[in-house]
Structures are given as C-alpha cells and as structure tokens.
PDB file of C-alpha atoms in Angstrom:
ATOM      1  CA  MET A   1      89.103  66.938  84.862  1.00  0.00           C
ATOM      2  CA  TYR A   2      89.737  69.831  87.021  1.00  0.00           C
ATOM      3  CA  THR A   3      87.993  70.795  90.280  1.00  0.00           C
ATOM      4  CA  TYR A   4      87.521  74.549  90.847  1.00  0.00           C
ATOM      5  CA  ILE A   5      87.617  75.614  94.449  1.00  0.00           C
ATOM      6  CA  HIS A   6      85.486  78.719  95.011  1.00  0.00           C
ATOM      7  CA  ILE A   7      87.068  80.883  97.761  1.00  0.00           C
ATOM      8  CA  VAL A   8      84.595  83.452  98.945  1.00  0.00           C
ATOM      9  CA  LYS A   9      85.021  87.059  97.747  1.00  0.00           C
ATOM     10  CA  GLU A  10      85.460  88.258 101.190  1.00  0.00           C
ATOM     11  CA  GLN A  11      88.741  86.280 101.528  1.00  0.00           C
ATOM     12  CA  PHE A  12      91.783  88.495 100.592  1.00  0.00           C
ATOM     13  CA  GLY A  13      94.623  86.281 102.023  1.00  0.00           C
ATOM     14  CA  PHE A  14      96.747  83.912  99.821  1.00  0.00           C
ATOM     15  CA  ARG A  15      95.075  84.616  96.695  1.00  0.00           C
ATOM     16  CA  CYS A  16      96.453  86.081  93.312  1.00  0.00           C
ATOM     17  CA  ASN A  17      96.197  89.816  92.505  1.00  0.00           C
ATOM     18  CA  ILE A  18      94.341  90.442  95.789  1.00  0.00           C
ATOM     19  CA  SER A  19      96.515  92.207  98.421  1.00  0.00           C
ATOM     20  CA  THR A  20      96.170  93.511 102.104  1.00  0.00           C
ATOM     21  CA  GLU A  21      96.012  96.942 100.521  1.00  0.00           C
ATOM     22  CA  ILE A  22      92.773  95.832  98.766  1.00  0.00           C
ATOM     23  CA  ALA A  23      91.354  94.401 101.981  1.00  0.00           C
ATOM     24  CA  VAL A  24      92.371  97.717 103.905  1.00  0.00           C
ATOM     25  CA  TYR A  25      90.706  99.672 101.050  1.00  0.00           C
ATOM     26  CA  THR A  26      87.518  97.559 101.045  1.00  0.00           C
ATOM     27  CA  LEU A  27      87.423  98.003 105.033  1.00  0.00           C
ATOM     28  CA  ILE A  28      87.957 101.666 105.220  1.00  0.00           C
ATOM     29  CA  ASN A  29      85.690 102.317 102.123  1.00  0.00           C
ATOM     30  CA  ASN A  30      82.702 100.313 103.692  1.00  0.00           C
ATOM     31  CA  ILE A  31      83.260 102.260 107.072  1.00  0.00           C
ATOM     32  CA  LEU A  32      83.304 105.670 105.290  1.00  0.00           C
ATOM     33  CA  LEU A  33      80.312 104.965 103.239  1.00  0.00           C
ATOM     34  CA  SER A  34      78.315 104.227 106.343  1.00  0.00           C
ATOM     35  CA  LEU A  35      79.681 107.247 108.286  1.00  0.00           C
ATOM     36  CA  ASN A  36      78.963 109.530 104.982  1.00  0.00           C
ATOM     37  CA  ASN A  37      75.371 108.226 105.131  1.00  0.00           C
ATOM     38  CA  ARG A  38      74.988 108.754 108.891  1.00  0.00           C
ATOM     39  CA  ILE A  39      74.610 105.057 109.535  1.00  0.00           C
ATOM     40  CA  ILE A  40      75.755 103.714 112.831  1.00  0.00           C
ATOM     41  CA  VAL A  41      78.695 101.368 112.095  1.00  0.00           C
ATOM     42  CA  ILE A  42      81.169  99.312 114.153  1.00  0.00           C
ATOM     43  CA  GLU A  43      84.025  96.841 113.153  1.00  0.00           C
ATOM     44  CA  LEU A  44      84.608  93.618 114.989  1.00  0.00           C
ATOM     45  CA  PHE A  45      88.133  92.412 114.465  1.00  0.00           C
ATOM     46  CA  CYS A  46      89.013  88.851 115.134  1.00  0.00           C
ATOM     47  CA  ASP A  47      92.338  87.118 115.322  1.00  0.00           C
ATOM     48  CA  LEU A  48      92.747  83.253 115.679  1.00  0.00           C
ATOM     49  CA  GLN A  49      94.982  81.963 118.469  1.00  0.00           C
ATOM     50  CA  ILE A  50      97.009  79.551 116.693  1.00  0.00           C
ATOM     51  CA  ASP A  51      95.332  79.504 113.310  1.00  0.00           C
ATOM     52  CA  PHE A  52      97.077  76.895 111.175  1.00  0.00           C
ATOM     53  CA  ASN A  53      97.927  74.535 114.134  1.00  0.00           C
ATOM     54  CA  CYS A  54      94.118  74.151 114.920  1.00  0.00           C
ATOM     55  CA  VAL A  55      92.800  72.769 111.680  1.00  0.00           C
ATOM     56  CA  ASN A  56      90.754  69.677 112.396  1.00  0.00           C
ATOM     57  CA  TYR A  57      91.571  67.066 109.634  1.00  0.00           C
ATOM     58  CA  ASP A  58      88.042  65.496 109.726  1.00  0.00           C
ATOM     59  CA  ILE A  59      86.308  69.095 109.232  1.00  0.00           C
ATOM     60  CA  LEU A  60      88.897  69.944 106.478  1.00  0.00           C
ATOM     61  CA  LEU A  61      88.499  66.708 104.581  1.00  0.00           C
ATOM     62  CA  SER A  62      84.632  67.014 104.710  1.00  0.00           C
ATOM     63  CA  ARG A  63      84.949  70.553 103.355  1.00  0.00           C
ATOM     64  CA  MET A  64      87.163  69.318 100.559  1.00  0.00           C
ATOM     65  CA  LYS A  65      84.454  67.022  99.477  1.00  0.00           C
ATOM     66  CA  ILE A  66      81.871  69.720  99.420  1.00  0.00           C
ATOM     67  CA  CYS A  67      84.347  71.755  97.248  1.00  0.00           C
ATOM     68  CA  GLY A  68      84.481  68.764  94.948  1.00  0.00           C
ATOM     69  CA  ILE A  69      87.689  67.140  96.101  1.00  0.00           C
ATOM     70  CA  THR A  70      86.680  63.674  96.451  1.00  0.00           C
ATOM     71  CA  GLY A  71      88.092  60.205  95.703  1.00  0.00           C
ATOM     72  CA  VAL A  72      91.766  59.692  95.093  1.00  0.00           C
ATOM     73  CA  ALA A  73      92.360  63.518  95.499  1.00  0.00           C
ATOM     74  CA  ASN A  74      90.581  63.679  98.780  1.00  0.00           C
ATOM     75  CA  ARG A  75      92.617  60.415 100.054  1.00  0.00           C
ATOM     76  CA  LEU A  76      95.812  61.955  98.742  1.00  0.00           C
ATOM     77  CA  ILE A  77      95.598  65.115 100.921  1.00  0.00           C
ATOM     78  CA  GLU A  78      94.456  62.869 103.743  1.00  0.00           C
ATOM     79  CA  SER A  79      97.691  60.907 103.531  1.00  0.00           C
ATOM     80  CA  TYR A  80      99.489  64.185 103.193  1.00  0.00           C
ATOM     81  CA  LEU A  81      98.087  65.474 106.630  1.00  0.00           C
ATOM     82  CA  ARG A  82      97.765  62.365 108.755  1.00  0.00           C
ATOM     83  CA  ASN A  83     100.516  60.044 110.116  1.00  0.00           C
ATOM     84  CA  ARG A  84     103.183  62.795 110.231  1.00  0.00           C
ATOM     85  CA  TYR A  85     105.729  62.555 113.023  1.00  0.00           C
ATOM     86  CA  PRO A  86     108.046  65.573 113.037  1.00  0.00           C
ATOM     87  CA  ARG A  87     110.543  66.568 115.782  1.00  0.00           C
ATOM     88  CA  VAL A  88     112.895  69.436 116.583  1.00  0.00           C
ATOM     89  CA  ILE A  89     116.661  69.099 117.478  1.00  0.00           C
ATOM     90  CA  ILE A  90     117.712  71.844 120.044  1.00  0.00           C
ATOM     91  CA  ASN A  91     121.268  73.201 119.889  1.00  0.00           C
ATOM     92  CA  ALA A  92     122.349  71.244 116.831  1.00  0.00           C
ATOM     93  CA  HIS A  93     125.535  72.925 115.600  1.00  0.00           C
ATOM     94  CA  ASN A  94     127.767  71.845 112.841  1.00  0.00           C
ATOM     95  CA  ASN A  95     129.021  68.215 114.078  1.00  0.00           C
ATOM     96  CA  SER A  96     127.021  68.257 117.311  1.00  0.00           C
ATOM     97  CA  ASN A  97     123.946  66.048 117.450  1.00  0.00           C
ATOM     98  CA  GLY A  98     122.171  68.394 119.876  1.00  0.00           C
ATOM     99  CA  TYR A  99     119.197  67.331 121.904  1.00  0.00           C
ATOM    100  CA  PRO A 100     116.409  65.768 119.906  1.00  0.00           C
ATOM    101  CA  CYS A 101     112.960  66.064 120.978  1.00  0.00           C
ATOM    102  CA  LYS A 102     110.694  62.973 120.858  1.00  0.00           C
ATOM    103  CA  TRP A 103     108.901  62.033 117.675  1.00  0.00           C
ATOM    104  CA  ARG A 104     105.266  62.932 118.039  1.00  0.00           C
ATOM    105  CA  GLU A 105     102.271  62.419 115.624  1.00  0.00           C
ATOM    106  CA  VAL A 106     100.576  65.566 114.666  1.00  0.00           C
ATOM    107  CA  GLN A 107      97.046  65.622 115.420  1.00  0.00           C
ATOM    108  CA  HIS A 108      95.807  68.446 113.721  1.00  0.00           C
ATOM    109  CA  ARG A 109      97.222  71.393 111.686  1.00  0.00           C
ATOM    110  CA  VAL A 110      98.285  72.061 108.290  1.00  0.00           C
ATOM    111  CA  PRO A 111     101.973  72.112 107.343  1.00  0.00           C
ATOM    112  CA  GLN A 112     103.029  75.694 107.569  1.00  0.00           C
ATOM    113  CA  GLY A 113     105.686  76.700 104.831  1.00  0.00           C
ATOM    114  CA  SER A 114     104.224  74.162 102.456  1.00  0.00           C
ATOM    115  CA  VAL A 115     102.488  75.082  99.200  1.00  0.00           C
ATOM    116  CA  LEU A 116      99.300  73.568 100.193  1.00  0.00           C
ATOM    117  CA  GLY A 117      98.906  74.832 103.762  1.00  0.00           C
ATOM    118  CA  PRO A 118      97.505  78.155 103.011  1.00  0.00           C
ATOM    119  CA  LEU A 119      95.071  76.732 100.311  1.00  0.00           C
ATOM    120  CA  LEU A 120      93.876  74.063 102.864  1.00  0.00           C
ATOM    121  CA  PHE A 121      93.488  76.706 105.622  1.00  0.00           C
ATOM    122  CA  LEU A 122      91.327  78.867 103.095  1.00  0.00           C
ATOM    123  CA  ILE A 123      89.220  75.844 102.498  1.00  0.00           C
ATOM    124  CA  TYR A 124      88.813  75.221 106.432  1.00  0.00           C
ATOM    125  CA  ILE A 125      87.495  78.758 106.963  1.00  0.00           C
ATOM    126  CA  ASN A 126      85.974  79.298 103.579  1.00  0.00           C
ATOM    127  CA  ASP A 127      82.260  79.318 105.117  1.00  0.00           C
ATOM    128  CA  LEU A 128      83.033  81.638 107.909  1.00  0.00           C
ATOM    129  CA  SER A 129      81.680  84.592 106.111  1.00  0.00           C
ATOM    130  CA  LYS A 130      78.584  82.922 105.043  1.00  0.00           C
ATOM    131  CA  CYS A 131      77.431  82.467 108.602  1.00  0.00           C
ATOM    132  CA  VAL A 132      76.892  86.185 109.140  1.00  0.00           C
ATOM    133  CA  SER A 133      77.180  87.750 105.564  1.00  0.00           C
ATOM    134  CA  ASP A 134      73.358  88.603 105.635  1.00  0.00           C
ATOM    135  CA  ASN A 135      73.999  90.976 108.486  1.00  0.00           C
ATOM    136  CA  SER A 136      77.426  92.235 108.109  1.00  0.00           C
ATOM    137  CA  SER A 137      80.235  92.826 105.622  1.00  0.00           C
ATOM    138  CA  PRO A 138      82.983  90.337 106.380  1.00  0.00           C
ATOM    139  CA  ILE A 139      86.595  90.935 105.303  1.00  0.00           C
ATOM    140  CA  LEU A 140      89.019  87.969 105.793  1.00  0.00           C
ATOM    141  CA  PHE A 141      92.787  88.061 105.229  1.00  0.00           C
ATOM    142  CA  ALA A 142      93.766  84.556 105.902  1.00  0.00           C
ATOM    143  CA  ASP A 143      93.048  84.027 109.787  1.00  0.00           C
ATOM    144  CA  ASP A 144      92.611  87.860 110.425  1.00  0.00           C
ATOM    145  CA  THR A 145      88.977  88.404 110.163  1.00  0.00           C
ATOM    146  CA  SER A 146      86.692  91.541 110.520  1.00  0.00           C
ATOM    147  CA  PHE A 147      82.999  92.188 110.268  1.00  0.00           C
ATOM    148  CA  ILE A 148      81.618  95.518 109.501  1.00  0.00           C
ATOM    149  CA  ILE A 149      78.039  95.950 110.991  1.00  0.00           C
ATOM    150  CA  ALA A 150      75.784  99.106 110.054  1.00  0.00           C
ATOM    151  CA  ASN A 151      72.444 100.067 110.687  1.00  0.00           C
ATOM    152  CA  HIS A 152      70.299 103.275 110.880  1.00  0.00           C
ATOM    153  CA  ASP A 153      68.355 102.172 114.026  1.00  0.00           C
ATOM    154  CA  GLU A 154      70.323 102.150 117.253  1.00  0.00           C
ATOM    155  CA  THR A 155      68.384  99.494 118.963  1.00  0.00           C
ATOM    156  CA  GLU A 156      68.505  97.088 115.855  1.00  0.00           C
ATOM    157  CA  PHE A 157      72.281  97.945 115.551  1.00  0.00           C
ATOM    158  CA  LYS A 158      73.073  96.706 119.080  1.00  0.00           C
ATOM    159  CA  PHE A 159      70.824  93.628 118.571  1.00  0.00           C
ATOM    160  CA  LYS A 160      72.511  92.832 115.261  1.00  0.00           C
ATOM    161  CA  THR A 161      75.974  93.355 116.844  1.00  0.00           C
ATOM    162  CA  ASN A 162      75.255  90.902 119.658  1.00  0.00           C
ATOM    163  CA  GLU A 163      73.756  88.453 117.205  1.00  0.00           C
ATOM    164  CA  ILE A 164      76.646  88.503 114.774  1.00  0.00           C
ATOM    165  CA  PHE A 165      79.055  88.346 117.789  1.00  0.00           C
ATOM    166  CA  ASN A 166      77.415  85.175 119.085  1.00  0.00           C
ATOM    167  CA  GLU A 167      77.156  83.627 115.460  1.00  0.00           C
ATOM    168  CA  ILE A 168      81.024  84.233 114.949  1.00  0.00           C
ATOM    169  CA  ASN A 169      81.928  82.641 118.438  1.00  0.00           C
ATOM    170  CA  LYS A 170      79.695  79.749 117.817  1.00  0.00           C
ATOM    171  CA  TRP A 171      81.324  79.083 114.305  1.00  0.00           C
ATOM    172  CA  PHE A 172      84.797  79.265 115.692  1.00  0.00           C
ATOM    173  CA  HIS A 173      83.710  77.003 118.584  1.00  0.00           C
ATOM    174  CA  ASN A 174      82.010  74.448 116.182  1.00  0.00           C
ATOM    175  CA  ASN A 175      85.153  74.523 113.963  1.00  0.00           C
ATOM    176  CA  LEU A 176      87.491  73.863 116.823  1.00  0.00           C
ATOM    177  CA  LEU A 177      89.191  77.312 116.388  1.00  0.00           C
ATOM    178  CA  MET A 178      89.755  79.862 119.176  1.00  0.00           C
ATOM    179  CA  LEU A 179      89.911  83.654 119.219  1.00  0.00           C
ATOM    180  CA  ASN A 180      92.633  85.607 120.930  1.00  0.00           C
TER     181      ASN A 180
END
C-alpha cells in the first residue's frame, strides 16, 4: 500500500516539473493582474534564517502521521532522524589526521544533501500556506516564501496586510522557525 503525500499547490520547490520559472511567473502574473484591475497589491517576502537546520523532529513526525505516514514507516523515519552524531575534521589533508571536533548529537534538522531531506522539509512547512491562503496568494519555493495581498479598499488592505503578517509570524514561531 502506498501513501500519497499531498504537497500544497503553492509549493514550487523540490518538485518534479515545477521550476523557479513557474514560481516567478505565478508571482509576477498575480501582481500584474491586480495592478491591471487597479487593485492595491503588496508582496511579503519571507526567508528563513537556517531552514533545514531548525526542523523539530516531534513536529515533523506528527505532520507525517497527518499525511498518513504511520506505524513502521514513521518509526523508520524517526530512527533516520534521531540519535545521529556527526562531526567535522578541520585541516585533514592526505595522511594528516587533522583536528577533529567532538561528536555531538543532532537535536533537530533534516540531513542536507540527502534524498529525503527536501521532502521532509516540504512536509514540515506544508501547512504554512493554509494559515493565510484565504486572505492572500502564497507562493512557496522551499524555504523562500512570499504572500501576495490584494484589495480594492485601502483601509481593509492595510488591515489584511497586518493580519497576515501577524499570522505568518505566529506560524513560524509555533513551528520553531525564525525569519531573517
């Protein structure tokens, strides 16, 4: 039995047949449509401080269960993430041992450079766009996120922009992620 993970349509990163060009086209097209219709529009650009390095395992594993990845599959991913002790060696040349750092347990982060790392990160942030999609048009490309906000009424536009900004900050805070 296969589990299909539904990644939101607003996510353009790390997906087959979806590119940065499509994300940029979508962003520009949405803004131009608003401007052509004389609608006030703003784009909020968000960039995570240390994206893959801040993924909380408990939150990720919980989200995986929501996606239908449970039982043995969930435990397998958990064993892949937890109890890892990497280290680096500085100035290791040919036959020299260099200066090894201490082994330290990784408390949070998905392994970068791994095949699963990008997918696990997308699962982690998959519900970000849902927190404000009724009031904006989110465009996500991995950890680079933008929100297009448009409205005819200037007062409502300002209110919506502040409300969305607060919701985004709350989502990032609740998910232990920090914006630049």
